[in-house]
Amino acid sequence: MSATIPKTIQSYFAATRAMDVDGYLAAFAPDAINYDPVGGEPLKGHEAMRQFFLGIAGLFEQVGLTEEFVSVAGNEVAVKWKGEGISKSGKAVVFEGIDIFELNSEGLVQTLKAYWNPSEMMTRL
């Protein structure tokens, strides 16, 4: 599985940059739990995550996350990321956060804990 982990994480972030909801969901186990953001209501399963992704992507003409630092320890991965986008009104938006991924034995994300402030991003739109 160790060789699968970097590929899963790279695919996840590439899907955000492509605004590809199916690619995003492909990184997750069907019964995954996504705390995005931590402190909010957890997203359970692909349909809840699909709605979340489409809701965020729908605010932008273009948006995506880029990995700035990645640390793998066993089946867990910590990623410091930077989000950049262009709002529907043409405004450039930058935001950042840290994701903690736990991957299952198939190399898919079982749990994601995303530490970021969506309200801060919303005020910049």
N, CA, C and O of each residue as an XYZ file, in Angstrom:
500
protein
N       0.820     -1.209      0.000
C       0.000      0.000      0.000
C       0.855      1.261      0.000
O       0.406      2.292     -0.502
N       2.072      1.217      0.545
C       2.861      2.439      0.690
C       3.086      3.160     -0.636
O       3.149      4.389     -0.658
N       3.209      2.425     -1.742
C       3.386      3.069     -3.042
C       2.095      3.708     -3.533
O       2.128      4.638     -4.338
N       0.959      3.214     -3.052
C      -0.343      3.733     -3.460
C      -0.649      5.071     -2.797
O      -1.335      5.910     -3.379
N      -0.146      5.271     -1.589
C      -0.490      6.469     -0.821
C      -0.145      7.765     -1.566
O      -1.020      8.616     -1.722
N       1.092      7.944     -2.028
C       1.382      9.206     -2.734
C       0.497      9.396     -3.964
O       0.074     10.517     -4.249
N       0.213      8.322     -4.694
C      -0.632      8.413     -5.890
C      -2.045      8.861     -5.517
O      -2.622      9.708     -6.199
N      -2.604      8.308     -4.452
C      -3.948      8.693     -4.004
C      -3.984     10.172     -3.634
O      -4.899     10.895     -4.029
N      -2.998     10.612     -2.885
C      -2.957     12.011     -2.440
C      -2.760     12.939     -3.640
O      -3.422     13.972     -3.742
N      -1.860     12.577     -4.540
C      -1.650     13.397     -5.745
C      -2.919     13.462     -6.586
O      -3.264     14.521     -7.109
N      -3.614     12.337     -6.719
C      -4.859     12.307     -7.502
C      -5.937     13.180     -6.862
O      -6.677     13.874     -7.558
N      -6.019     13.140     -5.546
C      -6.993     13.955     -4.810
C      -6.781     15.441     -5.129
O      -7.720     16.144     -5.503
N      -5.541     15.905     -4.976
C      -5.262     17.324     -5.194
C      -5.378     17.707     -6.670
O      -5.842     18.802     -6.988
N      -4.963     16.823     -7.570
C      -5.118     17.092     -9.005
C      -6.593     17.236     -9.358
O      -6.956     18.085    -10.172
N      -7.442     16.415     -8.753
C      -8.886     16.489     -9.019
C      -9.454     17.823     -8.539
O     -10.347     18.374     -9.184
N      -8.955     18.352     -7.422
C      -9.461     19.662     -6.974
C      -9.096     20.733     -7.989
O      -9.907     21.608     -8.292
N      -7.872     20.667     -8.518
C      -7.427     21.683     -9.487
C      -8.182     21.575    -10.814
O      -8.383     22.573    -11.505
N      -8.596     20.356    -11.162
C      -9.357     20.148    -12.398
C     -10.856     20.359    -12.169
O     -11.647     20.293    -13.110
N     -11.241     20.613    -10.915
C     -12.655     20.740    -10.536
C     -13.423     19.490    -10.987
O     -14.542     19.573    -11.493
N     -12.785     18.332    -10.788
C     -13.275     17.030    -11.227
C     -13.859     16.273    -10.038
O     -13.130     15.625     -9.286
N     -15.173     16.357     -9.875
C     -15.821     15.736     -8.723
C     -15.642     14.224     -8.725
O     -15.450     13.637     -7.660
N     -15.697     13.582     -9.872
C     -15.539     12.126     -9.911
C     -14.112     11.714     -9.548
O     -13.916     10.715     -8.856
N     -13.125     12.466    -10.004
C     -11.749     12.203     -9.627
C     -11.521     12.400     -8.136
O     -10.800     11.633     -7.499
N     -12.138     13.430     -7.594
C     -12.081     13.713     -6.149
C     -12.649     12.528     -5.374
O     -12.017     12.033     -4.441
N     -13.842     12.072     -5.761
C     -14.499     10.975     -5.051
C     -13.734      9.664     -5.195
O     -13.783      8.826     -4.295
N     -13.033      9.469     -6.303
C     -12.280      8.239     -6.533
C     -11.172      8.036     -5.505
O     -10.713      6.910     -5.309
N     -10.743      9.095     -4.856
C      -9.704      8.987     -3.831
C     -10.250      8.439     -2.514
O      -9.478      8.008     -1.657
N     -11.574      8.451     -2.344
C     -12.204      8.076     -1.078
C     -12.808      6.678     -1.112
O     -13.339      6.244     -2.134
N     -12.722      5.980      0.013
C     -13.463      4.733      0.196
C     -14.959      5.067      0.179
O     -15.339      6.171      0.569
N     -15.809      4.143     -0.260
C     -17.251      4.419     -0.316
C     -17.857      4.839      1.024
O     -18.807      5.621      1.059
N     -17.305      4.317      2.132
C     -17.842      4.628      3.461
C     -16.965      5.635      4.214
O     -16.994      5.696      5.443
N     -16.196      6.412      3.474
C     -15.286      7.392      4.089
C     -16.042      8.453      4.872
O     -17.209      8.745      4.610
N     -15.337      9.016      5.837
C     -15.849     10.149      6.608
C     -14.900     11.319      6.385
O     -13.683     11.193      6.517
N     -15.489     12.458      6.043
C     -14.729     13.645      5.689
C     -15.128     14.786      6.616
O     -16.250     15.289      6.552
N     -14.214     15.182      7.464
C     -14.434     16.322      8.359
C     -13.881     17.558      7.650
O     -12.743     17.964      7.884
N     -14.689     18.140      6.793
C     -14.231     19.259      5.967
C     -15.219     20.409      6.067
O     -16.218     20.453      5.348
N     -14.926     21.344      6.974
C     -13.777     21.462      7.852
C     -14.016     20.768      9.193
O     -15.148     20.460      9.564
N     -12.905     20.531      9.914
C     -13.001     20.019     11.283
C     -13.810     21.027     12.090
O     -13.597     22.235     11.989
N     -14.725     20.523     12.880
C     -15.601     21.388     13.675
C     -16.985     21.501     13.078
O     -17.932     21.889     13.763
N     -17.109     21.166     11.805
C     -18.406     21.169     11.143
C     -19.017     19.777     11.159
O     -18.439     18.842     11.712
N     -20.172     19.648     10.557
C     -20.837     18.359     10.440
C     -20.028     17.460      9.502
O     -19.731     17.870      8.380
N     -19.658     16.235      9.934
C     -18.871     15.371      9.053
C     -19.678     14.934      7.831
O     -20.891     14.734      7.902
N     -18.980     14.793      6.722
C     -19.571     14.295      5.489
C     -19.333     12.790      5.459
O     -18.194     12.336      5.566
N     -20.405     12.017      5.314
C     -20.291     10.559      5.338
C     -20.721      9.998      3.990
O     -21.873     10.139      3.581
N     -19.772      9.358      3.306
C     -20.066      8.724      2.033
C     -19.938      9.651      0.847
O     -19.840     10.870      0.990
N     -19.941      9.048     -0.327
C     -19.682      9.778     -1.569
C     -20.735     10.826     -1.902
O     -20.386     11.900     -2.391
N     -22.003     10.552     -1.654
C     -23.027     11.524     -2.054
C     -22.893     12.824     -1.258
O     -23.000     13.909     -1.831
N     -22.661     12.729      0.043
C     -22.468     13.940      0.850
C     -21.229     14.705      0.392
O     -21.240     15.934      0.333
N     -20.155     13.971      0.066
C     -18.926     14.625     -0.389
C     -19.124     15.240     -1.772
O     -18.559     16.295     -2.062
N     -19.915     14.599     -2.626
C     -20.212     15.155     -3.946
C     -20.902     16.512     -3.803
O     -20.524     17.481     -4.462
N     -21.903     16.571     -2.948
C     -22.646     17.825     -2.757
C     -21.737     18.927     -2.210
O     -21.830     20.080     -2.630
N     -20.865     18.569     -1.278
C     -19.921     19.535     -0.710
C     -18.986     20.070     -1.806
O     -18.819     21.281     -1.950
N     -18.386     19.164     -2.566
C     -17.446     19.551     -3.619
C     -18.116     20.457     -4.644
O     -17.573     21.499     -5.011
N     -19.294     20.058     -5.101
C     -20.009     20.848     -6.103
C     -20.417     22.214     -5.553
O     -20.440     23.203     -6.286
N     -20.741     22.261     -4.247
C     -21.093     23.540     -3.619
C     -19.923     24.511     -3.610
O     -20.087     25.691     -3.920
N     -18.743     24.017     -3.256
C     -17.547     24.871     -3.251
C     -17.171     25.248     -4.686
O     -16.957     26.422     -4.986
N     -17.091     24.256     -5.565
C     -16.689     24.508     -6.950
C     -17.656     25.470     -7.638
O     -17.247     26.252     -8.495
N     -18.926     25.416     -7.270
C     -19.928     26.273     -7.880
C     -19.753     27.753     -7.579
O     -20.360     28.597     -8.239
N     -18.927     28.075     -6.587
C     -18.662     29.466     -6.234
C     -17.584     30.096     -7.115
O     -17.373     31.308     -7.085
N     -16.906     29.257     -7.897
C     -15.722     29.697     -8.623
C     -15.827     29.415    -10.115
O     -16.515     28.493    -10.552
N     -15.113     30.249    -10.887
C     -14.856     29.934    -12.292
C     -13.772     28.867    -12.363
O     -13.837     27.938    -13.168
N     -12.768     29.026    -11.492
C     -11.669     28.068    -11.389
C     -11.188     28.066     -9.943
O     -11.061     29.122     -9.324
N     -10.920     26.875     -9.407
C     -10.408     26.762     -8.040
C      -9.658     25.446     -7.907
O      -9.958     24.483     -8.613
N      -8.695     25.402     -7.015
C      -7.972     24.165     -6.761
C      -7.011     24.310     -5.611
O      -6.662     25.415     -5.196
N      -6.591     23.169     -5.105
C      -5.649     23.108     -3.996
C      -4.323     22.556     -4.490
O      -4.286     21.623     -5.293
N      -3.228     23.143     -3.999
C      -1.888     22.692     -4.352
C      -1.143     22.306     -3.084
O      -1.124     23.052     -2.106
N      -0.534     21.138     -3.116
C       0.239     20.654     -1.985
C       1.499     21.496     -1.825
O       2.243     21.701     -2.784
N       1.732     21.981     -0.613
C       2.956     22.732     -0.334
C       3.933     21.910      0.497
O       5.145     22.103      0.402
N       3.416     21.000      1.307
C       4.247     20.131      2.144
C       3.462     18.851      2.383
O       2.290     18.901      2.755
N       4.102     17.703      2.172
C       3.456     16.406      2.358
C       4.343     15.551      3.249
O       5.544     15.430      3.005
N       3.750     14.954      4.290
C       4.479     14.051      5.169
C       3.668     12.769      5.331
O       2.516     12.802      5.764
N       4.285     11.631      4.975
C       3.633     10.333      5.058
C       4.218      9.581      6.248
O       5.437      9.489      6.399
N       3.328      9.039      7.101
C       3.732      8.210      8.237
C       2.789      7.015      8.289
O       1.657      7.125      8.759
N       3.264      5.878      7.804
C       2.407      4.691      7.748
C       1.269      4.928      6.775
O       1.493      5.239      5.605
N       0.040      4.777      7.268
C      -1.134      4.990      6.409
C      -1.760      6.368      6.619
O      -2.900      6.603      6.218
N      -1.016      7.275      7.245
C      -1.508      8.636      7.462
C      -0.637      9.631      6.697
O       0.570      9.447      6.536
N      -1.297     10.690      6.233
C      -0.589     11.715      5.465
C      -1.061     13.080      5.946
O      -2.261     13.329      6.064
N      -0.108     13.956      6.221
C      -0.410     15.347      6.559
C       0.022     16.207      5.371
O       1.123     16.053      4.844
N      -0.860     17.108      4.962
C      -0.571     17.969      3.815
C      -0.910     19.410      4.163
O      -2.034     19.713      4.563
N       0.060     20.287      4.011
C      -0.173     21.733      4.066
C      -0.456     22.139      2.637
O       0.339     21.861      1.740
N      -1.600     22.804      2.416
C      -1.989     23.159      1.051
C      -2.349     24.634      0.936
O      -2.615     25.326      1.919
N      -2.344     25.075     -0.315
C      -2.750     26.432     -0.652
C      -3.870     26.326     -1.673
O      -3.743     25.624     -2.677
N      -4.958     27.021     -1.415
C      -6.068     27.067     -2.353
C      -6.044     28.384     -3.108
O      -5.821     29.447     -2.528
N      -6.273     28.298     -4.399
C      -6.339     29.496     -5.232
C      -7.510     29.364     -6.183
O      -7.774     28.290     -6.721
N      -8.205     30.465     -6.381
C      -9.338     30.424     -7.283
C      -9.687     31.783     -7.849
O      -9.184     32.818     -7.412
N     -10.566     31.744     -8.836
C     -11.142     32.949     -9.430
C     -12.648     32.835     -9.224
O     -13.286     31.903     -9.712
N     -13.203     33.795     -8.495
C     -14.635     33.750     -8.196
C     -15.458     33.986     -9.451
O     -14.925     34.394    -10.483
N     -16.745     33.733     -9.364
C     -17.656     33.963    -10.492
C     -17.630     35.436    -10.921
O     -17.898     35.756    -12.079
N     -17.304     36.331     -9.972
C     -17.235     37.765    -10.300
C     -15.849     38.184    -10.789
O     -15.611     39.365    -11.044
N     -14.924     37.208    -10.923
C     -13.596     37.508    -11.444
C     -12.558     37.872    -10.398
O     -11.445     38.266    -10.745
N     -12.904     37.747     -9.123
C     -11.986     38.109     -8.044
C     -11.050     36.937     -7.710
O     -11.496     35.800     -7.555
N      -9.754     37.231     -7.601
C      -8.781     36.220     -7.199
C      -8.908     35.966     -5.698
O      -8.999     36.906     -4.908
N      -8.912     34.701     -5.314
C      -9.071     34.305     -3.918
C      -7.962     33.314     -3.562
O      -7.699     32.370     -4.307
N      -7.319     33.539     -2.420
C      -6.290     32.639     -1.919
C      -6.676     32.251     -0.497
O      -7.091     33.101      0.291
N      -6.538     30.970     -0.172
C      -6.822     30.465      1.169
C      -5.916     29.267      1.412
O      -5.325     28.742      0.468
N      -5.798     28.832      2.646
C      -4.887     27.728      2.932
C      -5.384     26.882      4.086
O      -6.275     27.277      4.838
N      -4.781     25.700      4.208
C      -5.176     24.799      5.272
C      -4.239     23.609      5.375
O      -3.226     23.509      4.684
N      -4.624     22.717      6.265
C      -3.873     21.487      6.504
C      -4.874     20.342      6.498
O      -5.901     20.404      7.174
N      -4.572     19.295      5.733
C      -5.394     18.094      5.688
C      -4.629     16.940      6.313
O      -3.431     16.772      6.088
N      -5.346     16.150      7.101
C      -4.805     14.918      7.661
C      -5.628     13.771      7.076
O      -6.828     13.666      7.331
N      -4.978     12.915      6.295
C      -5.623     11.785      5.645
C      -5.270     10.497      6.376
O      -4.133     10.318      6.812
N      -6.241      9.603      6.509
C      -5.988      8.235      6.944
C      -6.479      7.338      5.822
O      -7.647      7.397      5.436
N      -5.585      6.504      5.298
C      -5.928      5.641      4.181
C      -6.166      4.211      4.652
O      -5.551      3.754      5.616
N      -7.063      3.508      3.963
C      -7.366      2.122      4.314
C      -6.399      1.171      3.611
O      -5.468      1.617      2.940
N      -6.615     -0.131      3.761
C      -5.692     -1.123      3.197
C      -5.719     -1.144      1.670
O      -4.792     -1.665      1.050
N      -6.755     -0.591      1.055
C      -6.812     -0.501     -0.407
C      -6.132      0.771     -0.934
O      -6.063      0.981     -2.145
N      -5.637      1.609     -0.034
C      -4.976      2.839     -0.444
C      -5.938      3.979     -0.729
O      -5.567      4.958     -1.378
N      -7.180      3.861     -0.246
C      -8.178      4.920     -0.415
C      -8.343      5.694      0.888
O      -8.110      5.160      1.973
N      -8.744      6.946      0.771
C      -8.941      7.776      1.957
C     -10.146      7.244      2.731
O     -11.257      7.174      2.205
N      -9.908      6.873      3.979
C     -10.979      6.413      4.866
C     -11.501      7.567      5.715
O     -12.700      7.691      5.967
N     -10.557      8.411      6.150
C     -10.913      9.578      6.962
C     -10.067     10.766      6.509
O      -8.862     10.646      6.290
N     -10.725     11.904      6.375
C     -10.028     13.155      6.074
C     -10.436     14.173      7.115
O     -11.623     14.380      7.365
N      -9.454     14.805      7.719
C      -9.692     15.924      8.626
C      -9.046     17.150      8.007
O      -7.824     17.229      7.880
N      -9.883     18.107      7.624
C      -9.422     19.311      6.936
C      -9.494     20.497      7.893
O     -10.565     20.851      8.385
N      -8.353     21.096      8.143
C      -8.251     22.247      9.039
C      -8.103     23.502      8.185
O      -7.026     23.789      7.661
N      -9.200     24.242      8.055
C      -9.211     25.497      7.306
C     -10.463     26.260      7.699
O     -11.330     25.728      8.393
N     -10.556     27.502      7.255
C     -11.667     28.354      7.652
C     -12.479     28.773      6.424
O     -12.130     29.746      5.755
N     -13.568     28.038      6.121
C     -14.356     28.385      4.935
C     -14.971     29.781      4.999
O     -15.126     30.429      3.965
N     -15.322     30.254      6.194
C     -15.927     31.591      6.280
C     -14.923     32.669      5.870
O     -15.307     33.695      5.309
N     -13.652     32.438      6.146
C     -12.603     33.380      5.719
C     -12.538     33.403      4.185
O     -12.405     34.469      3.583
N     -12.632     32.237      3.563
C     -12.649     32.179      2.100
C     -13.873     32.890      1.540
O     -13.771     33.620      0.554
N     -15.022     32.683      2.161
C     -16.272     33.268      1.677
C     -16.224     34.797      1.708
O     -16.763     35.448      0.813
N     -15.587     35.372      2.725
C     -15.519     36.830      2.811
C     -14.653     37.401      1.683
O     -14.799     38.566      1.313
N     -13.761     36.585      1.147
C     -12.878     37.046      0.056
C     -13.563     36.947     -1.305
O     -13.089     37.533     -2.278
N     -14.666     36.214     -1.383
C     -15.368     36.075     -2.649
C     -16.106     37.362     -2.952
O     -16.771     37.465     -3.983
